[in-house]
PDB file of C-alpha atoms and ligand atoms in Angstrom:
ATOM      1  CA  UNK U   1     105.374 134.193 107.794  1.00  0.00           C
ATOM      2  CA  UNK U   2     102.487 134.140 110.321  1.00  0.00           C
ATOM      3  CA  UNK U   3      99.622 132.374 108.578  1.00  0.00           C
ATOM      4  CA  UNK U   4      97.158 133.785 111.224  1.00  0.00           C
ATOM      5  CA  UNK U   5      95.597 130.357 111.792  1.00  0.00           C
ATOM      6  CA  UNK U   6      95.782 130.418 115.577  1.00  0.00           C
ATOM      7  CA  UNK U   7      92.328 129.870 117.011  1.00  0.00           C
ATOM      8  CA  UNK U   8      90.735 128.924 113.659  1.00  0.00           C
ATOM      9  CA  UNK U   9      88.523 125.786 113.654  1.00  0.00           C
ATOM     10  CA  UNK U  10      89.086 123.257 110.915  1.00  0.00           C
ATOM     11  CA  UNK U  11      87.212 120.172 109.742  1.00  0.00           C
ATOM     12  CA  UNK U  12      89.064 117.984 107.302  1.00  0.00           C
ATOM     13  CA  UNK U  13      87.124 115.036 105.961  1.00  0.00           C
ATOM     14  CA  UNK U  14      89.078 111.808 105.527  1.00  0.00           C
ATOM     15  CA  UNK U  15      91.832 112.897 107.810  1.00  0.00           C
ATOM     16  CA  UNK U  16      92.662 109.641 109.588  1.00  0.00           C
ATOM     17  CA  UNK U  17      94.948 108.661 106.740  1.00  0.00           C
ATOM     18  CA  UNK U  18      97.026 109.883 103.819  1.00  0.00           C
ATOM     19  CA  UNK U  19      96.700 113.426 102.514  1.00  0.00           C
ATOM     20  CA  UNK U  20      93.967 114.391 105.021  1.00  0.00           C
ATOM     21  CA  UNK U  21      96.153 113.290 107.868  1.00  0.00           C
ATOM     22  CA  UNK U  22      98.991 115.512 106.574  1.00  0.00           C
ATOM     23  CA  UNK U  23      96.530 118.416 106.312  1.00  0.00           C
ATOM     24  CA  UNK U  24      95.149 118.143 109.896  1.00  0.00           C
ATOM     25  CA  UNK U  25      98.680 117.870 111.248  1.00  0.00           C
ATOM     26  CA  UNK U  26      99.904 120.920 109.359  1.00  0.00           C
ATOM     27  CA  UNK U  27      96.858 122.990 110.378  1.00  0.00           C
ATOM     28  CA  UNK U  28      97.246 121.937 114.018  1.00  0.00           C
ATOM     29  CA  UNK U  29     100.908 122.896 113.923  1.00  0.00           C
ATOM     30  CA  UNK U  30      99.842 126.411 112.874  1.00  0.00           C
ATOM     31  CA  UNK U  31      97.566 126.663 115.902  1.00  0.00           C
ATOM     32  CA  UNK U  32      94.186 125.678 114.378  1.00  0.00           C
ATOM     33  CA  UNK U  33      91.871 123.363 116.316  1.00  0.00           C
ATOM     34  CA  UNK U  34      91.118 120.433 114.101  1.00  0.00           C
ATOM     35  CA  UNK U  35      88.556 117.609 113.847  1.00  0.00           C
ATOM     36  CA  UNK U  36      90.032 114.310 112.579  1.00  0.00           C
ATOM     37  CA  UNK U  37      87.498 112.309 110.522  1.00  0.00           C
ATOM     38  CA  UNK U  38      87.073 108.958 108.727  1.00  0.00           C
ATOM     39  CA  UNK U  39      85.153 105.745 109.221  1.00  0.00           C
ATOM     40  CA  UNK U  40      87.985 104.074 111.073  1.00  0.00           C
ATOM     41  CA  UNK U  41      87.823 105.277 114.631  1.00  0.00           C
ATOM     42  CA  UNK U  42      91.104 103.695 115.736  1.00  0.00           C
ATOM     43  CA  UNK U  43      93.076 105.465 112.997  1.00  0.00           C
ATOM     44  CA  UNK U  44      91.332 108.787 113.785  1.00  0.00           C
ATOM     45  CA  UNK U  45      92.261 108.412 117.488  1.00  0.00           C
ATOM     46  CA  UNK U  46      95.882 107.662 116.530  1.00  0.00           C
ATOM     47  CA  UNK U  47      96.070 110.912 114.562  1.00  0.00           C
ATOM     48  CA  UNK U  48      94.470 112.882 117.384  1.00  0.00           C
ATOM     49  CA  UNK U  49      97.002 111.460 119.851  1.00  0.00           C
ATOM     50  CA  UNK U  50      99.898 112.277 117.553  1.00  0.00           C
ATOM     51  CA  UNK U  51      98.699 115.883 117.195  1.00  0.00           C
ATOM     52  CA  UNK U  52      98.186 116.207 121.015  1.00  0.00           C
ATOM     53  CA  UNK U  53     101.703 114.870 121.581  1.00  0.00           C
ATOM     54  CA  UNK U  54     103.004 117.761 119.498  1.00  0.00           C
ATOM     55  CA  UNK U  55     101.003 120.281 121.500  1.00  0.00           C
ATOM     56  CA  UNK U  56      98.108 120.622 119.091  1.00  0.00           C
ATOM     57  CA  UNK U  57      94.349 120.499 119.695  1.00  0.00           C
ATOM     58  CA  UNK U  58      92.359 117.786 117.913  1.00  0.00           C
ATOM     59  CA  UNK U  59      89.078 115.874 118.229  1.00  0.00           C
ATOM     60  CA  UNK U  60      87.493 112.873 116.503  1.00  0.00           C
ATOM     61  CA  UNK U  61      84.324 112.632 114.408  1.00  0.00           C
ATOM     62  CA  UNK U  62      83.510 109.329 112.853  1.00  0.00           C
ATOM     63  CA  UNK U  63      81.053 108.527 110.081  1.00  0.00           C
ATOM     64  CA  UNK U  64      80.384 107.487 106.487  1.00  0.00           C
ATOM     65  CA  UNK U  65      79.868 110.519 104.211  1.00  0.00           C
ATOM     66  CA  UNK U  66      78.105 108.299 101.644  1.00  0.00           C
ATOM     67  CA  UNK U  67      74.788 108.699 103.408  1.00  0.00           C
ATOM     68  CA  UNK U  68      72.805 111.795 104.406  1.00  0.00           C
ATOM     69  CA  UNK U  69      72.031 110.533 107.872  1.00  0.00           C
ATOM     70  CA  UNK U  70      75.646 109.685 108.890  1.00  0.00           C
ATOM     71  CA  UNK U  71      76.860 112.965 107.377  1.00  0.00           C
ATOM     72  CA  UNK U  72      74.382 114.932 109.477  1.00  0.00           C
ATOM     73  CA  UNK U  73      75.624 113.073 112.551  1.00  0.00           C
ATOM     74  CA  UNK U  74      79.251 113.845 111.681  1.00  0.00           C
ATOM     75  CA  UNK U  75      78.463 117.554 111.169  1.00  0.00           C
ATOM     76  CA  UNK U  76      76.484 117.745 114.455  1.00  0.00           C
ATOM     77  CA  UNK U  77      79.428 116.169 116.218  1.00  0.00           C
ATOM     78  CA  UNK U  78      81.857 118.638 114.631  1.00  0.00           C
ATOM     79  CA  UNK U  79      79.722 121.651 115.466  1.00  0.00           C
ATOM     80  CA  UNK U  80      79.147 120.556 118.991  1.00  0.00           C
ATOM     81  CA  UNK U  81      82.870 120.039 119.449  1.00  0.00           C
ATOM     82  CA  UNK U  82      84.214 123.179 117.767  1.00  0.00           C
ATOM     83  CA  UNK U  83      81.257 125.563 118.116  1.00  0.00           C
ATOM     84  CA  UNK U  84      81.654 126.558 114.438  1.00  0.00           C
ATOM     85  CA  UNK U  85      83.788 125.668 111.434  1.00  0.00           C
ATOM     86  CA  UNK U  86      86.001 128.354 109.822  1.00  0.00           C
ATOM     87  CA  UNK U  87      87.853 125.955 107.470  1.00  0.00           C
ATOM     88  CA  UNK U  88      86.358 123.018 105.657  1.00  0.00           C
ATOM     89  CA  UNK U  89      88.589 120.721 103.653  1.00  0.00           C
ATOM     90  CA  UNK U  90      86.551 118.237 101.580  1.00  0.00           C
ATOM     91  CA  UNK U  91      89.239 115.674 101.200  1.00  0.00           C
ATOM     92  CA  UNK U  92      87.607 112.242 101.760  1.00  0.00           C
ATOM     93  CA  UNK U  93      87.562 110.187  98.586  1.00  0.00           C
ATOM     94  CA  UNK U  94      88.256 106.790  97.103  1.00  0.00           C
ATOM     95  CA  UNK U  95      89.861 105.425  93.962  1.00  0.00           C
ATOM     96  CA  UNK U  96      90.090 101.966  92.480  1.00  0.00           C
ATOM     97  CA  UNK U  97      92.171 100.418  89.716  1.00  0.00           C
ATOM     98  CA  UNK U  98      89.579  99.788  87.033  1.00  0.00           C
ATOM     99  CA  UNK U  99      89.307 101.054  83.487  1.00  0.00           C
ATOM    100  CA  UNK U 100      86.400 102.058  81.201  1.00  0.00           C
ATOM    101  CA  UNK U 101      85.343  98.613  80.010  1.00  0.00           C
ATOM    102  CA  UNK U 102      85.762  96.982  83.453  1.00  0.00           C
ATOM    103  CA  UNK U 103      83.546  99.419  85.329  1.00  0.00           C
ATOM    104  CA  UNK U 104      79.830  99.028  85.900  1.00  0.00           C
ATOM    105  CA  UNK U 105      77.149 101.753  86.047  1.00  0.00           C
ATOM    106  CA  UNK U 106      76.586 100.991  89.730  1.00  0.00           C
ATOM    107  CA  UNK U 107      80.310 101.419  90.447  1.00  0.00           C
ATOM    108  CA  UNK U 108      80.202 104.809  88.649  1.00  0.00           C
ATOM    109  CA  UNK U 109      77.270 105.837  90.834  1.00  0.00           C
ATOM    110  CA  UNK U 110      78.889 104.605  93.980  1.00  0.00           C
ATOM    111  CA  UNK U 111      82.098 106.446  93.300  1.00  0.00           C
ATOM    112  CA  UNK U 112      80.242 109.647  92.316  1.00  0.00           C
ATOM    113  CA  UNK U 113      78.395 109.421  95.607  1.00  0.00           C
ATOM    114  CA  UNK U 114      81.621 109.132  97.651  1.00  0.00           C
ATOM    115  CA  UNK U 115      83.751 111.555  95.702  1.00  0.00           C
ATOM    116  CA  UNK U 116      81.225 114.219  94.691  1.00  0.00           C
ATOM    117  CA  UNK U 117      77.952 114.040  96.617  1.00  0.00           C
ATOM    118  CA  UNK U 118      79.764 113.721  99.944  1.00  0.00           C
ATOM    119  CA  UNK U 119      81.246 117.182  99.298  1.00  0.00           C
ATOM    120  CA  UNK U 120      77.780 118.509  98.505  1.00  0.00           C
ATOM    121  CA  UNK U 121      76.304 117.034 101.688  1.00  0.00           C
ATOM    122  CA  UNK U 122      78.944 118.589 103.958  1.00  0.00           C
ATOM    123  CA  UNK U 123      78.917 121.881 102.136  1.00  0.00           C
ATOM    124  CA  UNK U 124      75.148 122.307 102.351  1.00  0.00           C
ATOM    125  CA  UNK U 125      75.292 121.621 106.079  1.00  0.00           C
ATOM    126  CA  UNK U 126      78.294 123.926 106.917  1.00  0.00           C
ATOM    127  CA  UNK U 127      77.889 126.926 104.601  1.00  0.00           C
ATOM    128  CA  UNK U 128      74.951 128.547 106.515  1.00  0.00           C
ATOM    129  CA  UNK U 129      77.082 128.849 109.677  1.00  0.00           C
ATOM    130  CA  UNK U 130      80.071 130.138 107.646  1.00  0.00           C
ATOM    131  CA  UNK U 131      77.751 132.826 106.218  1.00  0.00           C
ATOM    132  CA  UNK U 132      76.886 133.876 109.780  1.00  0.00           C
ATOM    133  CA  UNK U 133      80.587 134.015 110.592  1.00  0.00           C
ATOM    134  CA  UNK U 134      81.180 136.238 107.545  1.00  0.00           C
ATOM    135  CA  UNK U 135      84.364 134.323 106.832  1.00  0.00           C
ATOM    136  CA  UNK U 136      85.257 130.865 105.644  1.00  0.00           C
ATOM    137  CA  UNK U 137      87.505 128.698 103.607  1.00  0.00           C
ATOM    138  CA  UNK U 138      86.378 125.702 101.586  1.00  0.00           C
ATOM    139  CA  UNK U 139      88.957 123.586  99.894  1.00  0.00           C
ATOM    140  CA  UNK U 140      87.926 120.667  97.679  1.00  0.00           C
ATOM    141  CA  UNK U 141      90.370 117.851  96.902  1.00  0.00           C
ATOM    142  CA  UNK U 142      90.394 117.198  93.203  1.00  0.00           C
ATOM    143  CA  UNK U 143      93.234 115.516  91.288  1.00  0.00           C
ATOM    144  CA  UNK U 144      95.525 116.099  88.306  1.00  0.00           C
ATOM    145  CA  UNK U 145      93.505 113.470  86.473  1.00  0.00           C
ATOM    146  CA  UNK U 146      90.548 115.891  86.435  1.00  0.00           C
ATOM    147  CA  UNK U 147      92.184 117.867  83.655  1.00  0.00           C
ATOM    148  CA  UNK U 148      94.400 115.087  82.237  1.00  0.00           C
ATOM    149  CA  UNK U 149      92.249 111.983  82.477  1.00  0.00           C
ATOM    150  CA  UNK U 150      93.715 108.474  82.782  1.00  0.00           C
ATOM    151  CA  UNK U 151      92.068 105.212  81.804  1.00  0.00           C
ATOM    152  CA  UNK U 152      90.703 105.145  85.378  1.00  0.00           C
ATOM    153  CA  UNK U 153      87.648 106.806  83.874  1.00  0.00           C
ATOM    154  CA  UNK U 154      85.104 106.876  86.689  1.00  0.00           C
ATOM    155  CA  UNK U 155      87.597 108.415  89.162  1.00  0.00           C
ATOM    156  CA  UNK U 156      88.868 111.015  86.622  1.00  0.00           C
ATOM    157  CA  UNK U 157      85.271 112.029  85.972  1.00  0.00           C
ATOM    158  CA  UNK U 158      84.438 112.516  89.688  1.00  0.00           C
ATOM    159  CA  UNK U 159      87.530 114.696  90.077  1.00  0.00           C
ATOM    160  CA  UNK U 160      86.490 116.841  87.061  1.00  0.00           C
ATOM    161  CA  UNK U 161      83.134 117.300  88.762  1.00  0.00           C
ATOM    162  CA  UNK U 162      84.954 118.460  91.905  1.00  0.00           C
ATOM    163  CA  UNK U 163      86.590 121.320  89.927  1.00  0.00           C
ATOM    164  CA  UNK U 164      83.280 122.349  88.340  1.00  0.00           C
ATOM    165  CA  UNK U 165      81.374 122.497  91.626  1.00  0.00           C
ATOM    166  CA  UNK U 166      84.225 124.461  93.237  1.00  0.00           C
ATOM    167  CA  UNK U 167      83.782 127.271  90.716  1.00  0.00           C
ATOM    168  CA  UNK U 168      80.018 127.310  90.930  1.00  0.00           C
ATOM    169  CA  UNK U 169      80.150 127.380  94.731  1.00  0.00           C
ATOM    170  CA  UNK U 170      82.665 130.279  94.684  1.00  0.00           C
ATOM    171  CA  UNK U 171      80.201 132.198  92.537  1.00  0.00           C
ATOM    172  CA  UNK U 172      77.262 131.235  94.805  1.00  0.00           C
ATOM    173  CA  UNK U 173      79.192 132.571  97.852  1.00  0.00           C
ATOM    174  CA  UNK U 174      80.201 135.835  96.254  1.00  0.00           C
ATOM    175  CA  UNK U 175      80.785 138.667  98.774  1.00  0.00           C
ATOM    176  CA  UNK U 176      80.235 136.483 101.819  1.00  0.00           C
ATOM    177  CA  UNK U 177      83.860 136.356 102.982  1.00  0.00           C
ATOM    178  CA  UNK U 178      83.958 132.660 102.095  1.00  0.00           C
ATOM    179  CA  UNK U 179      86.420 131.517  99.402  1.00  0.00           C
ATOM    180  CA  UNK U 180      86.190 128.200  97.611  1.00  0.00           C
ATOM    181  CA  UNK U 181      89.152 126.539  95.887  1.00  0.00           C
ATOM    182  CA  UNK U 182      90.245 123.170  94.567  1.00  0.00           C
ATOM    183  CA  UNK U 183      93.610 121.512  95.022  1.00  0.00           C
ATOM    184  CA  UNK U 184      94.683 118.973  92.391  1.00  0.00           C
ATOM    185  CA  UNK U 185      97.503 116.659  93.594  1.00  0.00           C
ATOM    186  CA  UNK U 186      99.474 114.448  91.293  1.00  0.00           C
ATOM    187  CA  UNK U 187     100.795 111.114  92.552  1.00  0.00           C
ATOM    188  CA  UNK U 188     101.122 111.431  96.307  1.00  0.00           C
ATOM    189  CA  UNK U 189     102.493 108.571  98.396  1.00  0.00           C
ATOM    190  CA  UNK U 190      99.655 107.461 100.713  1.00  0.00           C
ATOM    191  CA  UNK U 191      98.393 104.021 101.884  1.00  0.00           C
ATOM    192  CA  UNK U 192      95.798 103.938  99.087  1.00  0.00           C
ATOM    193  CA  UNK U 193      98.231 104.946  96.352  1.00  0.00           C
ATOM    194  CA  UNK U 194     100.758 102.428  97.631  1.00  0.00           C
ATOM    195  CA  UNK U 195      98.077  99.653  97.383  1.00  0.00           C
ATOM    196  CA  UNK U 196      97.369 100.645  93.783  1.00  0.00           C
ATOM    197  CA  UNK U 197     101.062 100.766  92.876  1.00  0.00           C
ATOM    198  CA  UNK U 198     101.492  97.271  94.269  1.00  0.00           C
ATOM    199  CA  UNK U 199      98.604  96.037  92.169  1.00  0.00           C
ATOM    200  CA  UNK U 200     100.148  97.619  89.050  1.00  0.00           C
ATOM    201  CA  UNK U 201     103.587  96.303  90.030  1.00  0.00           C
ATOM    202  CA  UNK U 202     102.408  92.756  90.272  1.00  0.00           C
ATOM    203  CA  UNK U 203     100.401  92.950  87.008  1.00  0.00           C
ATOM    204  CA  UNK U 204     103.497  94.299  85.277  1.00  0.00           C
ATOM    205  CA  UNK U 205     105.783  91.652  86.745  1.00  0.00           C
ATOM    206  CA  UNK U 206     107.861  94.263  88.661  1.00  0.00           C
ATOM    207  CA  UNK U 207     107.848  92.239  91.921  1.00  0.00           C
ATOM    208  CA  UNK U 208     106.661  93.408  95.299  1.00  0.00           C
ATOM    209  CA  UNK U 209     109.352  95.841  96.416  1.00  0.00           C
ATOM    210  CA  UNK U 210     107.499  99.149  96.737  1.00  0.00           C
ATOM    211  CA  UNK U 211     110.651 101.265  96.132  1.00  0.00           C
ATOM    212  CA  UNK U 212     111.379  99.451  92.833  1.00  0.00           C
ATOM    213  CA  UNK U 213     107.768  99.730  91.809  1.00  0.00           C
ATOM    214  CA  UNK U 214     107.890 103.538  92.513  1.00  0.00           C
ATOM    215  CA  UNK U 215     110.954 103.873  90.312  1.00  0.00           C
ATOM    216  CA  UNK U 216     109.172 102.035  87.505  1.00  0.00           C
ATOM    217  CA  UNK U 217     106.122 104.239  87.882  1.00  0.00           C
ATOM    218  CA  UNK U 218     108.347 107.329  87.753  1.00  0.00           C
ATOM    219  CA  UNK U 219     109.710 106.152  84.421  1.00  0.00           C
ATOM    220  CA  UNK U 220     106.198 105.589  83.134  1.00  0.00           C
ATOM    221  CA  UNK U 221     102.710 106.982  83.947  1.00  0.00           C
ATOM    222  CA  UNK U 222     103.893 109.016  86.971  1.00  0.00           C
ATOM    223  CA  UNK U 223     106.841 110.602  85.229  1.00  0.00           C
ATOM    224  CA  UNK U 224     107.073 114.315  86.037  1.00  0.00           C
ATOM    225  CA  UNK U 225     109.728 117.098  85.814  1.00  0.00           C
ATOM    226  CA  UNK U 226     110.662 116.862  89.533  1.00  0.00           C
ATOM    227  CA  UNK U 227     111.633 113.220  89.135  1.00  0.00           C
ATOM    228  CA  UNK U 228     109.903 112.140  92.358  1.00  0.00           C
ATOM    229  CA  UNK U 229     106.477 111.254  93.772  1.00  0.00           C
ATOM    230  CA  UNK U 230     104.730 113.716  95.998  1.00  0.00           C
ATOM    231  CA  UNK U 231     104.412 113.590  99.777  1.00  0.00           C
ATOM    232  CA  UNK U 232     101.383 114.364 101.928  1.00  0.00           C
ATOM    233  CA  UNK U 233     103.314 117.421 103.199  1.00  0.00           C
ATOM    234  CA  UNK U 234     103.603 118.761  99.619  1.00  0.00           C
ATOM    235  CA  UNK U 235      99.777 118.956  99.576  1.00  0.00           C
ATOM    236  CA  UNK U 236      99.353 119.867 103.235  1.00  0.00           C
ATOM    237  CA  UNK U 237     101.567 122.995 102.896  1.00  0.00           C
ATOM    238  CA  UNK U 238      99.475 124.325 100.034  1.00  0.00           C
ATOM    239  CA  UNK U 239      96.119 123.631 101.749  1.00  0.00           C
ATOM    240  CA  UNK U 240      97.400 125.272 104.946  1.00  0.00           C
ATOM    241  CA  UNK U 241      98.255 128.444 103.091  1.00  0.00           C
ATOM    242  CA  UNK U 242      94.914 128.352 101.195  1.00  0.00           C
ATOM    243  CA  UNK U 243      93.127 128.035 104.568  1.00  0.00           C
ATOM    244  CA  UNK U 244      94.689 131.145 105.937  1.00  0.00           C
ATOM    245  CA  UNK U 245      93.470 134.729 105.900  1.00  0.00           C
ATOM    246  CA  UNK U 246      96.490 135.502 103.692  1.00  0.00           C
ATOM    247  CA  UNK U 247      94.886 133.637 100.815  1.00  0.00           C
ATOM    248  CA  UNK U 248      91.795 135.771 100.701  1.00  0.00           C
ATOM    249  CA  UNK U 249      92.141 136.824  97.044  1.00  0.00           C
ATOM    250  CA  UNK U 250      92.545 133.243  95.754  1.00  0.00           C
ATOM    251  CA  UNK U 251      89.024 132.139  94.901  1.00  0.00           C
ATOM    252  CA  UNK U 252      87.422 129.694  92.461  1.00  0.00           C
ATOM    253  CA  UNK U 253      90.907 128.488  91.576  1.00  0.00           C
ATOM    254  CA  UNK U 254      92.353 125.047  90.842  1.00  0.00           C
ATOM    255  CA  UNK U 255      95.805 124.742  92.309  1.00  0.00           C
ATOM    256  CA  UNK U 256      97.945 121.932  91.008  1.00  0.00           C
ATOM    257  CA  UNK U 257     100.541 120.250  93.253  1.00  0.00           C
ATOM    258  CA  UNK U 258     101.749 117.577  90.915  1.00  0.00           C
ATOM    259  CA  UNK U 259     105.465 118.160  90.281  1.00  0.00           C
ATOM    260  CA  UNK U 260     104.534 119.433  86.773  1.00  0.00           C
ATOM    261  CA  UNK U 261     102.788 116.134  85.748  1.00  0.00           C
ATOM    262  CA  UNK U 262      99.892 117.967  84.027  1.00  0.00           C
ATOM    263  CA  UNK U 263     101.236 119.168  80.696  1.00  0.00           C
ATOM    264  CA  UNK U 264      98.761 121.976  80.007  1.00  0.00           C
ATOM    265  CA  UNK U 265      99.632 125.570  80.972  1.00  0.00           C
ATOM    266  CA  UNK U 266      96.956 125.638  83.703  1.00  0.00           C
TER     267      UNK U 266
HETATM  268  P1  NAP I   1      93.517 107.556 101.689  1.00  0.00           P
HETATM  269  O1  NAP I   1      94.787 107.476 102.507  1.00  0.00           O
HETATM  270  O2  NAP I   1      92.779 106.311 101.371  1.00  0.00           O
HETATM  271  O3  NAP I   1      92.521 108.531 102.502  1.00  0.00           O
HETATM  272  C1  NAP I   1      91.153 108.569 102.128  1.00  0.00           C
HETATM  273  C2  NAP I   1      90.400 109.166 103.333  1.00  0.00           C
HETATM  274  O4  NAP I   1      89.001 109.287 102.978  1.00  0.00           O
HETATM  275  C3  NAP I   1      90.474 108.263 104.564  1.00  0.00           C
HETATM  276  O5  NAP I   1      90.575 109.044 105.678  1.00  0.00           O
HETATM  277  C4  NAP I   1      89.165 107.494 104.532  1.00  0.00           C
HETATM  278  O6  NAP I   1      88.847 107.111 105.856  1.00  0.00           O
HETATM  279  C5  NAP I   1      88.199 108.590 103.991  1.00  0.00           C
HETATM  280  N1  NAP I   1      87.026 108.033 103.332  1.00  0.00           N
HETATM  281  C6  NAP I   1      86.962 107.305 102.271  1.00  0.00           C
HETATM  282  N2  NAP I   1      85.666 106.984 101.993  1.00  0.00           N
HETATM  283  C7  NAP I   1      84.950 107.532 102.975  1.00  0.00           C
HETATM  284  C8  NAP I   1      83.527 107.576 103.227  1.00  0.00           C
HETATM  285  N3  NAP I   1      82.653 106.933 102.487  1.00  0.00           N
HETATM  286  N4  NAP I   1      83.106 108.228 104.303  1.00  0.00           N
HETATM  287  C9  NAP I   1      83.997 108.876 105.109  1.00  0.00           C
HETATM  288  N5  NAP I   1      85.326 108.879 104.923  1.00  0.00           N
HETATM  289  C10 NAP I   1      85.779 108.258 103.835  1.00  0.00           C
HETATM  290  O7  NAP I   1      93.665 108.324 100.321  1.00  0.00           O
HETATM  291  P2  NAP I   1      94.563 109.562  99.858  1.00  0.00           P
HETATM  292  O8  NAP I   1      95.469 109.103  98.843  1.00  0.00           O
HETATM  293  O9  NAP I   1      95.064 110.326 101.045  1.00  0.00           O
HETATM  294  O10 NAP I   1      93.435 110.468  99.139  1.00  0.00           O
HETATM  295  C11 NAP I   1      92.808 111.576  99.793  1.00  0.00           C
HETATM  296  C12 NAP I   1      92.120 112.432  98.773  1.00  0.00           C
HETATM  297  O11 NAP I   1      93.073 112.883  97.830  1.00  0.00           O
HETATM  298  C13 NAP I   1      91.053 111.700  97.909  1.00  0.00           C
HETATM  299  O12 NAP I   1      90.030 112.571  97.670  1.00  0.00           O
HETATM  300  C14 NAP I   1      91.791 111.386  96.634  1.00  0.00           C
HETATM  301  O13 NAP I   1      90.962 111.262  95.528  1.00  0.00           O
HETATM  302  C15 NAP I   1      92.700 112.595  96.517  1.00  0.00           C
HETATM  303  N6  NAP I   1      93.905 112.431  95.706  1.00  0.00           N
HETATM  304  C16 NAP I   1      94.894 111.545  96.086  1.00  0.00           C
HETATM  305  C17 NAP I   1      96.010 111.419  95.277  1.00  0.00           C
HETATM  306  C18 NAP I   1      97.131 110.486  95.620  1.00  0.00           C
HETATM  307  O14 NAP I   1      97.987 110.266  94.796  1.00  0.00           O
HETATM  308  N7  NAP I   1      97.184 109.941  96.819  1.00  0.00           N
HETATM  309  C19 NAP I   1      96.175 112.187  94.105  1.00  0.00           C
HETATM  310  C20 NAP I   1      95.136 113.104  93.773  1.00  0.00           C
HETATM  311  C21 NAP I   1      94.042 113.233  94.616  1.00  0.00           C
HETATM  312  P3  NAP I   1      88.162 105.711 106.272  1.00  0.00           P
HETATM  313  O15 NAP I   1      88.770 104.691 105.319  1.00  0.00           O
HETATM  314  O16 NAP I   1      88.419 105.520 107.734  1.00  0.00           O
HETATM  315  O17 NAP I   1      86.726 105.912 106.002  1.00  0.00           O
END
């Protein structure tokens, strides 16, 4: 299947690591030109070099999306590098192991800023030029905990907000050629999830062997019908298809990629 992504220009936030890294690599493999982003420049340059070594085209943009000023700088950099953005993947986000009674109001606000308002900042800056193009793809990274909350309450709530703003934006952008969708991964093995699993493993007395901890998690909170944890490629393949012209009739949707972890019918 030709995904018709050759020559498309993609900006994936938080793509110097984990799921975002998988997404930029998959898009670049399909012929899109990509911007690799994060706060850590060294990691972003590593991803750019790996893409270039495989014959892809990639550039770096560095900045903290938690502030208006740095976000504007990032977007200016992206637009001056690519000329325009056809595909925006709002992937950057953070999560911490803390439950309801161990979270403070300022932590809730800080996480909402990183996981929700950062998407709003980027979207407000990039939608006008997508309207001019008359075509665009916006994909917002949510999570399976948006619809099936865990005790990690502040994170689950931010991810529910991501779903809600996806649908309102799809309506706002009706008949513009721009589609807006959310992707909700289950447990995907990334550096951040590994760190959380190690924390859980040591609290549970499961030792420090990450393979053994994964097996324990699969018997417990991460149990799902596929019997395994997800990979960044599992998410990247879905996002790559959603980014393509072939996905033009998928709009305002929440697509789960969680091995069947969420137990509701949608
Ligand atoms: P990760 O490896 O830690 O990647 C997070 C990315 O976001 C990094 O590139 C990080 O770059 C960037 N980032 C974080 N805060 C930022 C900020 N303030 N400004 C700019 N960039 C920032 O985590 P991941 O597991 O791949 O998660 C990626 C996304 O998927 C998140 O939205 C997460 O909520 C979602 N998700 C993950 C899972 C999972 O199981 N892994 C499941 C469901 C949803 P720097 O550190 O260099 O800034």
